[in-house]
mmCIF file of C-alpha atoms in Angstrom:
data_model
loop_
_atom_site.group_PDB
_atom_site.id
_atom_site.type_symbol
_atom_site.label_atom_id
_atom_site.label_comp_id
_atom_site.label_asym_id
_atom_site.label_seq_id
_atom_site.Cartn_x
_atom_site.Cartn_y
_atom_site.Cartn_z
ATOM 1 C CA ASP Z 308 -47.202 -10.248 -80.290
ATOM 2 C CA THR Z 309 -44.142 -12.389 -80.818
ATOM 3 C CA ALA Z 310 -45.090 -15.877 -81.971
ATOM 4 C CA VAL Z 311 -41.974 -17.721 -80.778
ATOM 5 C CA SER Z 312 -39.776 -15.992 -78.240
ATOM 6 C CA GLN Z 313 -36.483 -16.981 -76.726
ATOM 7 C CA THR Z 314 -34.555 -15.658 -73.769
ATOM 8 C CA PRO Z 315 -31.865 -14.615 -73.478
ATOM 9 C CA LYS Z 316 -30.944 -13.293 -76.899
ATOM 10 C CA TYR Z 317 -27.250 -13.327 -76.043
ATOM 11 C CA LEU Z 318 -25.465 -15.521 -73.529
ATOM 12 C CA VAL Z 319 -21.773 -15.293 -72.728
ATOM 13 C CA THR Z 320 -20.443 -17.680 -70.135
ATOM 14 C CA GLN Z 321 -17.394 -19.558 -68.945
ATOM 15 C CA MET Z 322 -16.535 -23.149 -69.711
ATOM 16 C CA GLY Z 323 -17.923 -25.553 -67.151
ATOM 17 C CA ASN Z 324 -20.931 -23.446 -66.237
ATOM 18 C CA ASP Z 325 -24.546 -24.589 -66.438
ATOM 19 C CA LYS Z 326 -27.006 -22.418 -68.335
ATOM 20 C CA SER Z 327 -30.592 -22.475 -69.578
ATOM 21 C CA ILE Z 328 -32.321 -21.019 -72.592
ATOM 22 C CA LYS Z 329 -36.056 -20.497 -72.497
ATOM 23 C CA CYS Z 330 -38.526 -20.743 -75.343
ATOM 24 C CA GLU Z 331 -42.196 -19.882 -75.445
ATOM 25 C CA GLN Z 332 -44.716 -19.985 -78.265
ATOM 26 C CA ASN Z 333 -48.146 -18.392 -78.274
ATOM 27 C CA LEU Z 334 -49.348 -20.029 -81.480
ATOM 28 C CA GLY Z 335 -51.141 -22.896 -79.790
ATOM 29 C CA HIS Z 336 -48.858 -25.380 -81.512
ATOM 30 C CA ASP Z 337 -48.406 -28.922 -80.240
ATOM 31 C CA THR Z 338 -44.793 -29.442 -81.283
ATOM 32 C CA MET Z 339 -41.665 -27.558 -80.392
ATOM 33 C CA TYR Z 340 -38.057 -27.980 -81.485
ATOM 34 C CA TRP Z 341 -34.528 -26.990 -80.661
ATOM 35 C CA TYR Z 342 -31.975 -26.463 -83.413
ATOM 36 C CA LYS Z 343 -28.283 -25.664 -83.252
ATOM 37 C CA GLN Z 344 -26.740 -23.452 -85.931
ATOM 38 C CA ASP Z 345 -22.972 -23.661 -86.063
ATOM 39 C CA SER Z 346 -20.473 -21.088 -87.260
ATOM 40 C CA LYS Z 347 -20.908 -22.320 -90.833
ATOM 41 C CA LYS Z 348 -24.651 -21.641 -90.639
ATOM 42 C CA PHE Z 349 -25.500 -25.344 -90.674
ATOM 43 C CA LEU Z 350 -28.827 -25.972 -88.938
ATOM 44 C CA LYS Z 351 -29.228 -29.262 -87.153
ATOM 45 C CA ILE Z 352 -32.193 -30.438 -85.182
ATOM 46 C CA MET Z 353 -31.473 -31.394 -81.592
ATOM 47 C CA PHE Z 354 -34.807 -32.195 -79.999
ATOM 48 C CA SER Z 355 -38.488 -32.226 -80.727
ATOM 49 C CA TYR Z 356 -41.359 -32.327 -78.251
ATOM 50 C CA ASN Z 357 -44.986 -33.014 -79.027
ATOM 51 C CA ASN Z 358 -47.444 -32.210 -76.260
ATOM 52 C CA LYS Z 359 -44.670 -32.299 -73.675
ATOM 53 C CA GLU Z 360 -43.421 -35.673 -74.902
ATOM 54 C CA LEU Z 361 -39.973 -36.133 -76.414
ATOM 55 C CA ILE Z 362 -40.267 -37.429 -79.993
ATOM 56 C CA ILE Z 363 -36.907 -36.609 -81.543
ATOM 57 C CA ASN Z 364 -33.615 -36.839 -79.752
ATOM 58 C CA GLU Z 365 -30.760 -36.606 -82.183
ATOM 59 C CA THR Z 366 -27.209 -37.464 -81.282
ATOM 60 C CA VAL Z 367 -26.637 -34.752 -78.745
ATOM 61 C CA PRO Z 368 -24.416 -34.948 -75.639
ATOM 62 C CA ASN Z 369 -26.414 -35.745 -72.550
ATOM 63 C CA ARG Z 370 -25.200 -32.445 -71.123
ATOM 64 C CA PHE Z 371 -28.102 -31.026 -73.118
ATOM 65 C CA SER Z 372 -31.484 -31.663 -71.574
ATOM 66 C CA PRO Z 373 -34.752 -30.249 -72.851
ATOM 67 C CA LYS Z 374 -37.593 -29.651 -70.462
ATOM 68 C CA SER Z 375 -41.178 -28.948 -71.401
ATOM 69 C CA PRO Z 376 -43.301 -27.787 -68.462
ATOM 70 C CA ASP Z 377 -46.278 -27.337 -70.780
ATOM 71 C CA LYS Z 378 -46.828 -27.455 -74.509
ATOM 72 C CA ALA Z 379 -46.200 -23.733 -74.895
ATOM 73 C CA HIS Z 380 -42.714 -23.921 -73.410
ATOM 74 C CA LEU Z 381 -39.582 -25.863 -74.257
ATOM 75 C CA ASN Z 382 -36.488 -24.931 -72.311
ATOM 76 C CA LEU Z 383 -32.960 -26.104 -73.003
ATOM 77 C CA HIS Z 384 -30.594 -26.793 -70.131
ATOM 78 C CA ILE Z 385 -26.917 -27.198 -70.808
ATOM 79 C CA ASN Z 386 -24.565 -28.551 -68.157
ATOM 80 C CA SER Z 387 -20.787 -28.256 -68.056
ATOM 81 C CA LEU Z 388 -20.592 -25.956 -71.049
ATOM 82 C CA GLU Z 389 -17.751 -26.541 -73.517
ATOM 83 C CA LEU Z 390 -16.150 -24.275 -76.091
ATOM 84 C CA GLY Z 391 -17.765 -26.294 -78.874
ATOM 85 C CA ASP Z 392 -21.211 -25.445 -77.563
ATOM 86 C CA SER Z 393 -20.787 -21.905 -78.873
ATOM 87 C CA ALA Z 394 -23.453 -21.502 -81.521
ATOM 88 C CA VAL Z 395 -26.820 -19.980 -82.198
ATOM 89 C CA TYR Z 396 -29.693 -21.999 -80.778
ATOM 90 C CA PHE Z 397 -33.097 -21.689 -82.393
ATOM 91 C CA CYS Z 398 -36.391 -22.721 -80.974
ATOM 92 C CA ALA Z 399 -39.252 -23.483 -83.361
ATOM 93 C CA SER Z 400 -42.807 -24.722 -83.233
ATOM 94 C CA SER Z 401 -45.324 -26.326 -85.565
ATOM 95 C CA GLN Z 402 -48.885 -27.468 -85.327
ATOM 96 C CA GLU Z 403 -48.492 -31.248 -85.191
ATOM 97 C CA GLY Z 404 -44.872 -32.034 -86.003
ATOM 98 C CA THR Z 405 -45.616 -34.402 -88.843
ATOM 99 C CA GLY Z 406 -42.685 -33.138 -90.867
ATOM 100 C CA TRP Z 407 -44.636 -31.355 -93.534
ATOM 101 C CA GLU Z 408 -45.849 -28.419 -91.603
ATOM 102 C CA THR Z 409 -44.408 -24.973 -91.507
ATOM 103 C CA GLN Z 410 -42.121 -24.409 -88.577
ATOM 104 C CA TYR Z 411 -42.060 -21.001 -86.958
ATOM 105 C CA PHE Z 412 -38.728 -19.955 -85.570
ATOM 106 C CA GLY Z 413 -37.707 -17.794 -82.691
ATOM 107 C CA PRO Z 414 -35.046 -15.098 -83.090
ATOM 108 C CA GLY Z 415 -32.257 -17.307 -81.769
ATOM 109 C CA THR Z 416 -29.993 -17.292 -78.725
ATOM 110 C CA ARG Z 417 -26.369 -16.570 -79.422
ATOM 111 C CA LEU Z 418 -24.279 -18.578 -76.979
ATOM 112 C CA LEU Z 419 -20.596 -17.869 -76.566
ATOM 113 C CA VAL Z 420 -18.565 -20.083 -74.273
ATOM 114 C CA LEU Z 421 -15.222 -18.637 -73.204
ATOM 115 C CA ALA Q 914 -32.539 -41.053 -95.689
ATOM 116 C CA GLN Q 915 -33.578 -37.540 -96.446
ATOM 117 C CA SER Q 916 -31.008 -34.934 -97.350
ATOM 118 C CA VAL Q 917 -30.894 -31.486 -98.838
ATOM 119 C CA THR Q 918 -28.065 -30.024 -100.887
ATOM 120 C CA GLN Q 919 -27.533 -26.385 -101.675
ATOM 121 C CA PRO Q 920 -24.585 -26.388 -104.079
ATOM 122 C CA ASP Q 921 -23.863 -22.669 -103.874
ATOM 123 C CA ILE Q 922 -22.380 -21.518 -100.602
ATOM 124 C CA HIS Q 923 -22.288 -17.883 -101.625
ATOM 125 C CA ILE Q 924 -23.831 -15.910 -104.494
ATOM 126 C CA THR Q 925 -23.358 -12.269 -105.406
ATOM 127 C CA VAL Q 926 -25.795 -10.470 -107.679
ATOM 128 C CA SER Q 927 -26.338 -6.870 -108.691
ATOM 129 C CA GLU Q 928 -29.436 -5.088 -107.518
ATOM 130 C CA GLY Q 929 -32.148 -5.460 -110.131
ATOM 131 C CA ALA Q 930 -30.678 -8.638 -111.566
ATOM 132 C CA SER Q 931 -32.484 -11.958 -111.530
ATOM 133 C CA LEU Q 932 -31.690 -14.608 -108.947
ATOM 134 C CA GLU Q 933 -31.816 -18.377 -108.823
ATOM 135 C CA LEU Q 934 -30.771 -20.357 -105.768
ATOM 136 C CA ARG Q 935 -30.406 -24.071 -106.219
ATOM 137 C CA CYS Q 936 -31.708 -26.814 -103.990
ATOM 138 C CA ASN Q 937 -31.575 -30.560 -104.541
ATOM 139 C CA TYR Q 938 -33.114 -33.103 -102.262
ATOM 140 C CA SER Q 939 -32.969 -36.791 -101.670
ATOM 141 C CA TYR Q 940 -36.115 -38.435 -100.416
ATOM 142 C CA GLY Q 941 -37.867 -41.685 -101.227
ATOM 143 C CA ALA Q 942 -41.449 -40.447 -101.118
ATOM 144 C CA THR Q 943 -43.186 -37.221 -102.014
ATOM 145 C CA PRO Q 944 -41.233 -34.480 -100.306
ATOM 146 C CA TYR Q 945 -42.564 -31.477 -98.565
ATOM 147 C CA LEU Q 946 -40.259 -28.613 -99.498
ATOM 148 C CA PHE Q 947 -39.618 -25.248 -97.968
ATOM 149 C CA TRP Q 948 -37.475 -22.167 -98.436
ATOM 150 C CA TYR Q 949 -36.590 -20.061 -95.428
ATOM 151 C CA VAL Q 950 -34.681 -16.797 -95.269
ATOM 152 C CA GLN Q 951 -32.494 -15.647 -92.415
ATOM 153 C CA SER Q 952 -31.588 -11.982 -92.315
ATOM 154 C CA PRO Q 953 -28.444 -11.034 -90.394
ATOM 155 C CA GLY Q 954 -28.951 -11.524 -86.680
ATOM 156 C CA GLN Q 955 -32.502 -12.725 -87.156
ATOM 157 C CA GLY Q 956 -34.427 -15.965 -86.983
ATOM 158 C CA LEU Q 957 -35.714 -17.883 -89.972
ATOM 159 C CA GLN Q 958 -38.736 -16.720 -91.911
ATOM 160 C CA LEU Q 959 -40.720 -18.914 -94.275
ATOM 161 C CA LEU Q 960 -40.638 -17.702 -97.882
ATOM 162 C CA LEU Q 961 -42.702 -20.439 -99.487
ATOM 163 C CA LYS Q 962 -43.535 -24.114 -99.361
ATOM 164 C CA TYR Q 963 -44.579 -26.940 -101.646
ATOM 165 C CA PHE Q 964 -46.778 -29.818 -100.593
ATOM 166 C CA SER Q 965 -48.603 -30.864 -103.760
ATOM 167 C CA GLY Q 966 -50.392 -29.485 -106.802
ATOM 168 C CA ASP Q 967 -48.988 -26.747 -108.990
ATOM 169 C CA THR Q 968 -45.245 -27.193 -109.170
ATOM 170 C CA LEU Q 969 -44.617 -23.456 -109.389
ATOM 171 C CA VAL Q 970 -45.093 -21.946 -105.969
ATOM 172 C CA GLN Q 971 -45.384 -18.266 -105.178
ATOM 173 C CA GLY Q 972 -44.078 -16.906 -101.928
ATOM 174 C CA ILE Q 973 -43.608 -13.670 -100.086
ATOM 175 C CA LYS Q 974 -41.322 -10.812 -101.122
ATOM 176 C CA GLY Q 975 -41.685 -11.671 -104.813
ATOM 177 C CA PHE Q 976 -40.020 -15.079 -104.589
ATOM 178 C CA GLU Q 977 -41.119 -18.201 -106.378
ATOM 179 C CA ALA Q 978 -39.845 -21.758 -106.549
ATOM 180 C CA GLU Q 979 -40.377 -24.609 -108.947
ATOM 181 C CA PHE Q 980 -40.561 -28.243 -107.944
ATOM 182 C CA LYS Q 981 -39.054 -30.569 -110.544
ATOM 183 C CA ARG Q 982 -39.459 -34.176 -109.541
ATOM 184 C CA SER Q 983 -37.342 -35.497 -112.418
ATOM 185 C CA GLN Q 984 -34.400 -33.396 -111.240
ATOM 186 C CA SER Q 985 -35.097 -33.670 -107.505
ATOM 187 C CA SER Q 986 -34.860 -29.925 -107.364
ATOM 188 C CA PHE Q 987 -36.699 -27.038 -105.782
ATOM 189 C CA ASN Q 988 -34.917 -23.914 -106.970
ATOM 190 C CA LEU Q 989 -35.796 -20.482 -105.664
ATOM 191 C CA ARG Q 990 -36.102 -17.561 -108.065
ATOM 192 C CA LYS Q 991 -36.711 -13.853 -108.051
ATOM 193 C CA PRO Q 992 -36.872 -11.759 -111.243
ATOM 194 C CA SER Q 993 -35.373 -8.604 -109.732
ATOM 195 C CA VAL Q 994 -33.336 -8.592 -106.565
ATOM 196 C CA HIS Q 995 -33.502 -5.775 -104.036
ATOM 197 C CA TRP Q 996 -30.701 -4.810 -101.664
ATOM 198 C CA SER Q 997 -32.881 -5.925 -98.754
ATOM 199 C CA ASP Q 998 -32.807 -9.489 -100.103
ATOM 200 C CA ALA Q 999 -29.237 -9.911 -98.870
ATOM 201 C CA ALA Q 1000 -29.507 -12.753 -96.389
ATOM 202 C CA GLU Q 1001 -28.939 -16.454 -95.863
ATOM 203 C CA TYR Q 1002 -31.348 -18.760 -97.659
ATOM 204 C CA PHE Q 1003 -32.148 -22.259 -96.486
ATOM 205 C CA CYS Q 1004 -33.902 -25.011 -98.348
ATOM 206 C CA ALA Q 1005 -35.566 -27.670 -96.209
ATOM 207 C CA VAL Q 1006 -37.406 -30.931 -96.695
ATOM 208 C CA GLY Q 1007 -40.011 -32.322 -94.369
ATOM 209 C CA ALA Q 1008 -40.600 -36.027 -94.044
ATOM 210 C CA SER Q 1009 -44.067 -37.274 -94.897
ATOM 211 C CA THR Q 1010 -43.571 -40.009 -92.335
ATOM 212 C CA GLY Q 1011 -42.296 -39.333 -88.909
ATOM 213 C CA ASN Q 1012 -41.327 -36.054 -87.394
ATOM 214 C CA GLN Q 1013 -38.327 -34.755 -89.212
ATOM 215 C CA PHE Q 1014 -37.203 -31.623 -90.915
ATOM 216 C CA TYR Q 1015 -33.894 -31.380 -92.752
ATOM 217 C CA PHE Q 1016 -32.172 -28.174 -93.724
ATOM 218 C CA GLY Q 1017 -29.593 -27.579 -96.405
ATOM 219 C CA THR Q 1018 -26.371 -25.831 -95.512
ATOM 220 C CA GLY Q 1019 -27.626 -22.503 -96.767
ATOM 221 C CA THR Q 1020 -26.698 -20.051 -99.518
ATOM 222 C CA SER Q 1021 -25.459 -16.626 -98.549
ATOM 223 C CA LEU Q 1022 -26.700 -13.894 -100.899
ATOM 224 C CA THR Q 1023 -24.852 -10.608 -101.333
ATOM 225 C CA VAL Q 1024 -26.494 -7.834 -103.330
ATOM 226 C CA ILE Q 1025 -24.269 -5.152 -104.795
ATOM 227 C CA PRO Q 1026 -25.563 -1.725 -105.861
#
């Protein structure tokens, strides 16, 4: 069974559209994260949720909105997509989110905005 | 503030040769240190981690890393590289206070026959 899964794996869309990426973890973890990996492979945290509560919200345009319906899911909604949003988005989870725990990553969603 | 530096953007080694990937961190307290590997088109996989205790840490796939507090380093090593080790390697530091995880910019490893 996949520990952290993301859908879709690939997403190609036009500028201005609204899209969502879904993430699910079956590890029973309390904390989930979204990361953005740019074309230079730099990984930057975007959001972190612990038990459905937002605990990290880095400087990210408010076009990006995470939603956690339950602690096993953390979805990422992106409104009015821009060219610069093209990247690979990784979901991750950890047990408590204290910063010293191993994070388990999903396979990534490759977003291309045309 | 925490930060992680991986000085080598790209390294090329011959198969069977030894490997060392460098990682330096900046953190005021005891860091929690990790190495992740990302194979092409894949997500990140944990290789090893250091929290406390023995400063030489063994990981999966024959990797090891050594924590050197005096040098603020956590370099990753492997005595004999295999072609399947070609990937992107990320060093990361976790904060002991608060919920944060910082990644370095990664080192891309190419293995030549």
